[in-house]
PDB file of N, CA and C in Angstrom:
ATOM      1  N   MET A   1      -6.638  -1.143  12.365  1.00  0.00           N
ATOM      2  CA  MET A   1      -7.773  -2.615  11.652  1.00  0.00           C
ATOM      3  C   MET A   1      -7.068  -3.765  12.079  1.00  0.00           C
ATOM      4  N   GLU A   2      -8.331  -4.667  12.870  1.00  0.00           N
ATOM      5  CA  GLU A   2      -8.061  -6.003  13.612  1.00  0.00           C
ATOM      6  C   GLU A   2      -7.925  -6.960  12.340  1.00  0.00           C
ATOM      7  N   PHE A   3      -6.634  -8.268  12.105  1.00  0.00           N
ATOM      8  CA  PHE A   3      -7.171  -9.126  11.325  1.00  0.00           C
ATOM      9  C   PHE A   3      -8.198  -9.822  11.912  1.00  0.00           C
ATOM     10  N   PRO A   4      -8.991 -10.247  11.125  1.00  0.00           N
ATOM     11  CA  PRO A   4     -10.379 -11.085  11.509  1.00  0.00           C
ATOM     12  C   PRO A   4     -10.154 -12.442  12.038  1.00  0.00           C
ATOM     13  N   SER A   5     -11.062 -12.609  13.042  1.00  0.00           N
ATOM     14  CA  SER A   5     -10.789 -13.831  13.658  1.00  0.00           C
ATOM     15  C   SER A   5     -10.972 -15.115  12.910  1.00  0.00           C
ATOM     16  N   GLU A   6     -10.691 -16.210  13.380  1.00  0.00           N
ATOM     17  CA  GLU A   6     -11.041 -17.740  12.237  1.00  0.00           C
ATOM     18  C   GLU A   6     -12.563 -17.812  12.193  1.00  0.00           C
ATOM     19  N   GLU A   7     -13.654 -17.581  13.416  1.00  0.00           N
ATOM     20  CA  GLU A   7     -15.086 -17.577  13.470  1.00  0.00           C
ATOM     21  C   GLU A   7     -15.493 -16.391  12.521  1.00  0.00           C
ATOM     22  N   LYS A   8     -14.552 -15.227  12.064  1.00  0.00           N
ATOM     23  CA  LYS A   8     -15.698 -14.473  11.078  1.00  0.00           C
ATOM     24  C   LYS A   8     -15.016 -15.298  10.224  1.00  0.00           C
ATOM     25  N   VAL A   9     -13.763 -15.375   9.852  1.00  0.00           N
ATOM     26  CA  VAL A   9     -13.463 -15.921   8.256  1.00  0.00           C
ATOM     27  C   VAL A   9     -14.410 -17.255   7.954  1.00  0.00           C
ATOM     28  N   GLN A  10     -14.551 -17.483   9.116  1.00  0.00           N
ATOM     29  CA  GLN A  10     -15.429 -19.041   8.472  1.00  0.00           C
ATOM     30  C   GLN A  10     -17.208 -18.490   8.435  1.00  0.00           C
ATOM     31  N   GLU A  11     -17.604 -17.573   8.891  1.00  0.00           N
ATOM     32  CA  GLU A  11     -18.782 -17.146   9.256  1.00  0.00           C
ATOM     33  C   GLU A  11     -19.117 -16.412   7.884  1.00  0.00           C
ATOM     34  N   PHE A  12     -18.025 -15.721   7.100  1.00  0.00           N
ATOM     35  CA  PHE A  12     -18.273 -14.887   5.839  1.00  0.00           C
ATOM     36  C   PHE A  12     -17.821 -15.795   4.524  1.00  0.00           C
ATOM     37  N   GLY A  13     -17.071 -16.874   5.080  1.00  0.00           N
ATOM     38  CA  GLY A  13     -17.040 -17.857   3.958  1.00  0.00           C
ATOM     39  C   GLY A  13     -15.764 -17.116   3.234  1.00  0.00           C
ATOM     40  N   ILE A  14     -14.556 -16.373   4.050  1.00  0.00           N
ATOM     41  CA  ILE A  14     -13.924 -15.919   2.945  1.00  0.00           C
ATOM     42  C   ILE A  14     -12.525 -16.309   3.548  1.00  0.00           C
ATOM     43  N   LYS A  15     -11.374 -16.040   3.077  1.00  0.00           N
ATOM     44  CA  LYS A  15      -9.943 -16.409   3.014  1.00  0.00           C
ATOM     45  C   LYS A  15      -9.055 -14.946   3.427  1.00  0.00           C
ATOM     46  N   ALA A  16      -8.686 -15.521   4.514  1.00  0.00           N
ATOM     47  CA  ALA A  16      -7.599 -14.091   5.272  1.00  0.00           C
ATOM     48  C   ALA A  16      -6.227 -14.384   5.447  1.00  0.00           C
ATOM     49  N   ALA A  17      -5.470 -13.824   4.955  1.00  0.00           N
ATOM     50  CA  ALA A  17      -3.924 -14.168   5.162  1.00  0.00           C
ATOM     51  C   ALA A  17      -2.983 -12.707   5.036  1.00  0.00           C
ATOM     52  N   ARG A  18      -1.993 -13.350   6.021  1.00  0.00           N
ATOM     53  CA  ARG A  18      -1.329 -12.167   6.261  1.00  0.00           C
ATOM     54  C   ARG A  18       0.223 -11.824   5.644  1.00  0.00           C
ATOM     55  N   VAL A  19       0.617 -10.975   5.640  1.00  0.00           N
ATOM     56  CA  VAL A  19       1.987 -10.946   4.876  1.00  0.00           C
ATOM     57  C   VAL A  19       2.831  -9.954   5.418  1.00  0.00           C
ATOM     58  N   PHE A  20       4.040 -11.085   5.453  1.00  0.00           N
ATOM     59  CA  PHE A  20       5.111  -9.722   6.426  1.00  0.00           C
ATOM     60  C   PHE A  20       6.119  -9.945   5.838  1.00  0.00           C
ATOM     61  N   CYS A  21       7.175  -8.831   6.013  1.00  0.00           N
ATOM     62  CA  CYS A  21       7.997  -8.763   4.801  1.00  0.00           C
ATOM     63  C   CYS A  21       9.272  -7.739   5.900  1.00  0.00           C
ATOM     64  N   LYS A  22      10.297  -8.369   5.580  1.00  0.00           N
ATOM     65  CA  LYS A  22      11.331  -8.307   6.691  1.00  0.00           C
ATOM     66  C   LYS A  22      12.492  -7.056   6.149  1.00  0.00           C
ATOM     67  N   PRO A  23      12.821  -5.851   6.156  1.00  0.00           N
ATOM     68  CA  PRO A  23      13.844  -5.223   5.493  1.00  0.00           C
ATOM     69  C   PRO A  23      15.241  -5.718   4.918  1.00  0.00           C
ATOM     70  N   ASN A  24      15.825  -5.948   4.050  1.00  0.00           N
ATOM     71  CA  ASN A  24      17.060  -6.238   3.639  1.00  0.00           C
ATOM     72  C   ASN A  24      17.418  -5.169   3.294  1.00  0.00           C
ATOM     73  N   ALA A  25      19.092  -4.812   3.621  1.00  0.00           N
ATOM     74  CA  ALA A  25      19.875  -3.846   3.386  1.00  0.00           C
ATOM     75  C   ALA A  25      19.884  -3.996   2.066  1.00  0.00           C
ATOM     76  N   GLU A  26      20.569  -5.083   1.647  1.00  0.00           N
ATOM     77  CA  GLU A  26      21.082  -5.086   0.268  1.00  0.00           C
ATOM     78  C   GLU A  26      19.688  -5.286  -0.757  1.00  0.00           C
ATOM     79  N   GLU A  27      19.037  -5.564  -0.511  1.00  0.00           N
ATOM     80  CA  GLU A  27      18.157  -5.513  -1.606  1.00  0.00           C
ATOM     81  C   GLU A  27      17.538  -4.115  -1.607  1.00  0.00           C
ATOM     82  N   LEU A  28      17.649  -3.455  -0.630  1.00  0.00           N
ATOM     83  CA  LEU A  28      16.756  -2.238  -0.665  1.00  0.00           C
ATOM     84  C   LEU A  28      17.857  -1.085  -1.230  1.00  0.00           C
ATOM     85  N   THR A  29      19.463  -1.427  -0.812  1.00  0.00           N
ATOM     86  CA  THR A  29      20.080  -0.760  -1.829  1.00  0.00           C
ATOM     87  C   THR A  29      19.958  -0.728  -3.037  1.00  0.00           C
ATOM     88  N   ALA A  30      19.943  -2.033  -4.055  1.00  0.00           N
ATOM     89  CA  ALA A  30      19.448  -2.468  -5.170  1.00  0.00           C
ATOM     90  C   ALA A  30      18.680  -1.819  -5.980  1.00  0.00           C
ATOM     91  N   ILE A  31      17.542  -1.759  -5.016  1.00  0.00           N
ATOM     92  CA  ILE A  31      16.470  -1.071  -5.439  1.00  0.00           C
ATOM     93  C   ILE A  31      16.481   0.469  -5.820  1.00  0.00           C
ATOM     94  N   SER A  32      17.309   0.681  -4.688  1.00  0.00           N
ATOM     95  CA  SER A  32      17.403   2.815  -4.837  1.00  0.00           C
ATOM     96  C   SER A  32      18.615   2.505  -6.281  1.00  0.00           C
ATOM     97  N   GLU A  33      19.606   2.008  -6.277  1.00  0.00           N
ATOM     98  CA  GLU A  33      20.513   2.004  -7.076  1.00  0.00           C
ATOM     99  C   GLU A  33      19.616   2.048  -8.835  1.00  0.00           C
ATOM    100  N   LEU A  34      18.723   1.120  -9.181  1.00  0.00           N
ATOM    101  CA  LEU A  34      17.774   0.938 -10.303  1.00  0.00           C
ATOM    102  C   LEU A  34      16.692   2.585 -10.367  1.00  0.00           C
ATOM    103  N   VAL A  35      16.190   2.962  -9.039  1.00  0.00           N
ATOM    104  CA  VAL A  35      15.629   4.036  -9.042  1.00  0.00           C
ATOM    105  C   VAL A  35      16.397   4.864  -9.670  1.00  0.00           C
ATOM    106  N   ASP A  36      17.748   5.372  -8.973  1.00  0.00           N
ATOM    107  CA  ASP A  36      18.689   5.949  -9.143  1.00  0.00           C
ATOM    108  C   ASP A  36      19.433   6.404 -10.765  1.00  0.00           C
ATOM    109  N   GLU A  37      19.120   5.110 -10.854  1.00  0.00           N
ATOM    110  CA  GLU A  37      19.496   5.016 -12.865  1.00  0.00           C
ATOM    111  C   GLU A  37      18.454   5.144 -13.578  1.00  0.00           C
ATOM    112  N   GLY A  38      17.048   5.511 -12.894  1.00  0.00           N
ATOM    113  CA  GLY A  38      16.036   5.244 -13.676  1.00  0.00           C
ATOM    114  C   GLY A  38      15.239   4.383 -14.537  1.00  0.00           C
ATOM    115  N   ARG A  39      15.948   3.438 -13.572  1.00  0.00           N
ATOM    116  CA  ARG A  39      15.547   1.793 -14.613  1.00  0.00           C
ATOM    117  C   ARG A  39      14.355   1.305 -13.918  1.00  0.00           C
ATOM    118  N   LEU A  40      14.111   1.924 -12.685  1.00  0.00           N
ATOM    119  CA  LEU A  40      12.806   1.688 -11.901  1.00  0.00           C
ATOM    120  C   LEU A  40      12.071   2.685 -11.988  1.00  0.00           C
ATOM    121  N   LYS A  41      10.831   2.842 -12.005  1.00  0.00           N
ATOM    122  CA  LYS A  41       9.904   4.195 -11.380  1.00  0.00           C
ATOM    123  C   LYS A  41       8.551   3.547 -11.155  1.00  0.00           C
ATOM    124  N   ALA A  42       7.870   4.690  -9.978  1.00  0.00           N
ATOM    125  CA  ALA A  42       6.723   4.126  -9.479  1.00  0.00           C
ATOM    126  C   ALA A  42       5.458   4.838 -10.177  1.00  0.00           C
ATOM    127  N   HIS A  43       4.638   4.273 -10.676  1.00  0.00           N
ATOM    128  CA  HIS A  43       3.706   4.595 -11.258  1.00  0.00           C
ATOM    129  C   HIS A  43       2.690   5.287 -10.205  1.00  0.00           C
ATOM    130  N   VAL A  44       2.544   6.718 -10.612  1.00  0.00           N
ATOM    131  CA  VAL A  44       1.865   7.740  -9.239  1.00  0.00           C
ATOM    132  C   VAL A  44       0.388   7.868 -10.321  1.00  0.00           C
ATOM    133  N   SER A  45      -0.782   7.292  -9.721  1.00  0.00           N
ATOM    134  CA  SER A  45      -1.838   7.213  -9.929  1.00  0.00           C
ATOM    135  C   SER A  45      -2.148   9.069  -9.714  1.00  0.00           C
ATOM    136  N   THR A  46      -2.129   9.504  -8.135  1.00  0.00           N
ATOM    137  CA  THR A  46      -3.182  10.541  -7.655  1.00  0.00           C
ATOM    138  C   THR A  46      -1.764  11.492  -6.723  1.00  0.00           C
ATOM    139  N   VAL A  47      -2.133  12.334  -6.798  1.00  0.00           N
ATOM    140  CA  VAL A  47      -1.361  12.982  -5.986  1.00  0.00           C
ATOM    141  C   VAL A  47      -2.570  13.847  -4.723  1.00  0.00           C
ATOM    142  N   LEU A  48      -2.617  14.065  -3.702  1.00  0.00           N
ATOM    143  CA  LEU A  48      -3.757  14.575  -3.262  1.00  0.00           C
ATOM    144  C   LEU A  48      -2.858  15.481  -1.556  1.00  0.00           C
ATOM    145  N   PRO A  49      -3.604  16.561  -1.424  1.00  0.00           N
ATOM    146  CA  PRO A  49      -2.846  17.431  -0.349  1.00  0.00           C
ATOM    147  C   PRO A  49      -3.458  16.670   0.644  1.00  0.00           C
ATOM    148  N   LEU A  50      -2.629  16.455   1.647  1.00  0.00           N
ATOM    149  CA  LEU A  50      -2.616  15.441   3.415  1.00  0.00           C
ATOM    150  C   LEU A  50      -4.128  16.674   3.461  1.00  0.00           C
ATOM    151  N   VAL A  51      -4.746  17.166   3.543  1.00  0.00           N
ATOM    152  CA  VAL A  51      -5.884  17.522   4.120  1.00  0.00           C
ATOM    153  C   VAL A  51      -7.325  16.774   3.288  1.00  0.00           C
ATOM    154  N   GLU A  52      -7.019  15.877   2.384  1.00  0.00           N
ATOM    155  CA  GLU A  52      -7.398  14.903   2.035  1.00  0.00           C
ATOM    156  C   GLU A  52      -7.419  13.649   1.914  1.00  0.00           C
ATOM    157  N   VAL A  53      -6.898  13.367   3.205  1.00  0.00           N
ATOM    158  CA  VAL A  53      -6.524  12.065   3.446  1.00  0.00           C
ATOM    159  C   VAL A  53      -7.608  11.033   3.791  1.00  0.00           C
ATOM    160  N   LYS A  54      -8.850  11.479   4.223  1.00  0.00           N
ATOM    161  CA  LYS A  54     -10.004  10.913   3.805  1.00  0.00           C
ATOM    162  C   LYS A  54     -10.388  10.178   2.234  1.00  0.00           C
ATOM    163  N   LYS A  55     -10.215  11.301   1.282  1.00  0.00           N
ATOM    164  CA  LYS A  55     -10.020  10.987   0.287  1.00  0.00           C
ATOM    165  C   LYS A  55      -9.551   9.906  -0.938  1.00  0.00           C
ATOM    166  N   ALA A  56      -8.143   9.824  -0.451  1.00  0.00           N
ATOM    167  CA  ALA A  56      -6.798   8.911  -0.473  1.00  0.00           C
ATOM    168  C   ALA A  56      -7.497   7.421  -0.232  1.00  0.00           C
ATOM    169  N   LEU A  57      -7.865   7.548   1.223  1.00  0.00           N
ATOM    170  CA  LEU A  57      -8.205   6.257   1.788  1.00  0.00           C
ATOM    171  C   LEU A  57      -8.804   5.507   1.546  1.00  0.00           C
ATOM    172  N   GLN A  58     -10.190   6.470   0.684  1.00  0.00           N
ATOM    173  CA  GLN A  58     -11.740   5.546  -0.238  1.00  0.00           C
ATOM    174  C   GLN A  58     -10.738   5.521  -0.946  1.00  0.00           C
ATOM    175  N   LEU A  59     -10.216   6.294  -2.116  1.00  0.00           N
ATOM    176  CA  LEU A  59      -9.394   5.711  -3.399  1.00  0.00           C
ATOM    177  C   LEU A  59      -8.777   4.450  -3.446  1.00  0.00           C
ATOM    178  N   SER A  60      -7.757   4.003  -2.025  1.00  0.00           N
ATOM    179  CA  SER A  60      -7.611   2.947  -1.592  1.00  0.00           C
ATOM    180  C   SER A  60      -7.779   1.830  -1.689  1.00  0.00           C
ATOM    181  N   GLU A  61      -9.309   2.126  -0.682  1.00  0.00           N
ATOM    182  CA  GLU A  61     -10.002   0.685  -0.317  1.00  0.00           C
ATOM    183  C   GLU A  61     -11.227   0.286  -1.869  1.00  0.00           C
ATOM    184  N   GLY A  62     -11.419   1.632  -2.267  1.00  0.00           N
ATOM    185  CA  GLY A  62     -12.024   1.072  -3.182  1.00  0.00           C
ATOM    186  C   GLY A  62     -11.323   0.223  -4.589  1.00  0.00           C
ATOM    187  N   GLY A  63      -9.814  -0.121  -4.348  1.00  0.00           N
ATOM    188  CA  GLY A  63      -9.542  -1.254  -4.988  1.00  0.00           C
ATOM    189  C   GLY A  63      -9.834  -0.759  -6.746  1.00  0.00           C
ATOM    190  N   ARG A  64      -9.905  -0.006  -7.322  1.00  0.00           N
ATOM    191  CA  ARG A  64     -10.043   0.284  -8.803  1.00  0.00           C
ATOM    192  C   ARG A  64      -8.524   1.590  -8.881  1.00  0.00           C
ATOM    193  N   THR A  65      -7.634   1.649  -7.799  1.00  0.00           N
ATOM    194  CA  THR A  65      -6.899   2.274  -8.269  1.00  0.00           C
ATOM    195  C   THR A  65      -5.684   2.416  -8.733  1.00  0.00           C
ATOM    196  N   ARG A  66      -5.099   2.356 -10.254  1.00  0.00           N
ATOM    197  CA  ARG A  66      -3.695   1.850 -10.638  1.00  0.00           C
ATOM    198  C   ARG A  66      -2.502   2.412  -9.965  1.00  0.00           C
ATOM    199  N   GLY A  67      -1.764   2.236  -9.307  1.00  0.00           N
ATOM    200  CA  GLY A  67      -0.400   3.098  -8.884  1.00  0.00           C
ATOM    201  C   GLY A  67      -0.490   3.348  -7.435  1.00  0.00           C
ATOM    202  N   LYS A  68       0.409   4.631  -7.226  1.00  0.00           N
ATOM    203  CA  LYS A  68       0.996   5.038  -5.850  1.00  0.00           C
ATOM    204  C   LYS A  68      -0.638   6.241  -5.761  1.00  0.00           C
ATOM    205  N   ILE A  69      -0.870   6.270  -4.533  1.00  0.00           N
ATOM    206  CA  ILE A  69      -1.702   7.473  -4.305  1.00  0.00           C
ATOM    207  C   ILE A  69      -0.622   8.123  -3.265  1.00  0.00           C
ATOM    208  N   VAL A  70      -0.004   9.618  -4.041  1.00  0.00           N
ATOM    209  CA  VAL A  70       0.602  10.128  -2.732  1.00  0.00           C
ATOM    210  C   VAL A  70       0.030  11.339  -2.159  1.00  0.00           C
ATOM    211  N   LEU A  71       0.168  11.569  -0.833  1.00  0.00           N
ATOM    212  CA  LEU A  71      -0.302  12.310  -0.016  1.00  0.00           C
ATOM    213  C   LEU A  71       0.826  13.487   0.402  1.00  0.00           C
ATOM    214  N   GLN A  72       0.432  14.603  -0.325  1.00  0.00           N
ATOM    215  CA  GLN A  72       1.391  15.597  -0.484  1.00  0.00           C
ATOM    216  C   GLN A  72       1.730  16.471   0.979  1.00  0.00           C
ATOM    217  N   VAL A  73       2.339  16.792   1.867  1.00  0.00           N
ATOM    218  CA  VAL A  73       2.785  17.438   2.870  1.00  0.00           C
ATOM    219  C   VAL A  73       3.058  18.580   2.430  1.00  0.00           C
ATOM    220  N   GLU A  74       2.643  19.945   2.677  1.00  0.00           N
ATOM    221  CA  GLU A  74       2.953  21.523   2.780  1.00  0.00           C
ATOM    222  C   GLU A  74       3.744  21.677   3.821  1.00  0.00           C
ATOM    223  N   ALA A  75       5.090  22.148   3.583  1.00  0.00           N
ATOM    224  CA  ALA A  75       6.375  22.550   4.173  1.00  0.00           C
ATOM    225  C   ALA A  75       5.674  24.064   4.480  1.00  0.00           C
TER     226      ALA A  75
END
């Protein structure tokens, strides 16, 4: 998906912003430790098999899902 041009932003009267993040090893280690200690948990809203990727995308784009949408890969 392309970022909208300034012309499109003005045409539709919307705001467009990009968010960039840079991985930080120290922060990722700290987060990992919190997960390992059980002090940080992700809320999983839905688990779907990989073949239902379209449905997962629809749920994600719908904006009404609270929590993570997990695609389960069968081994």
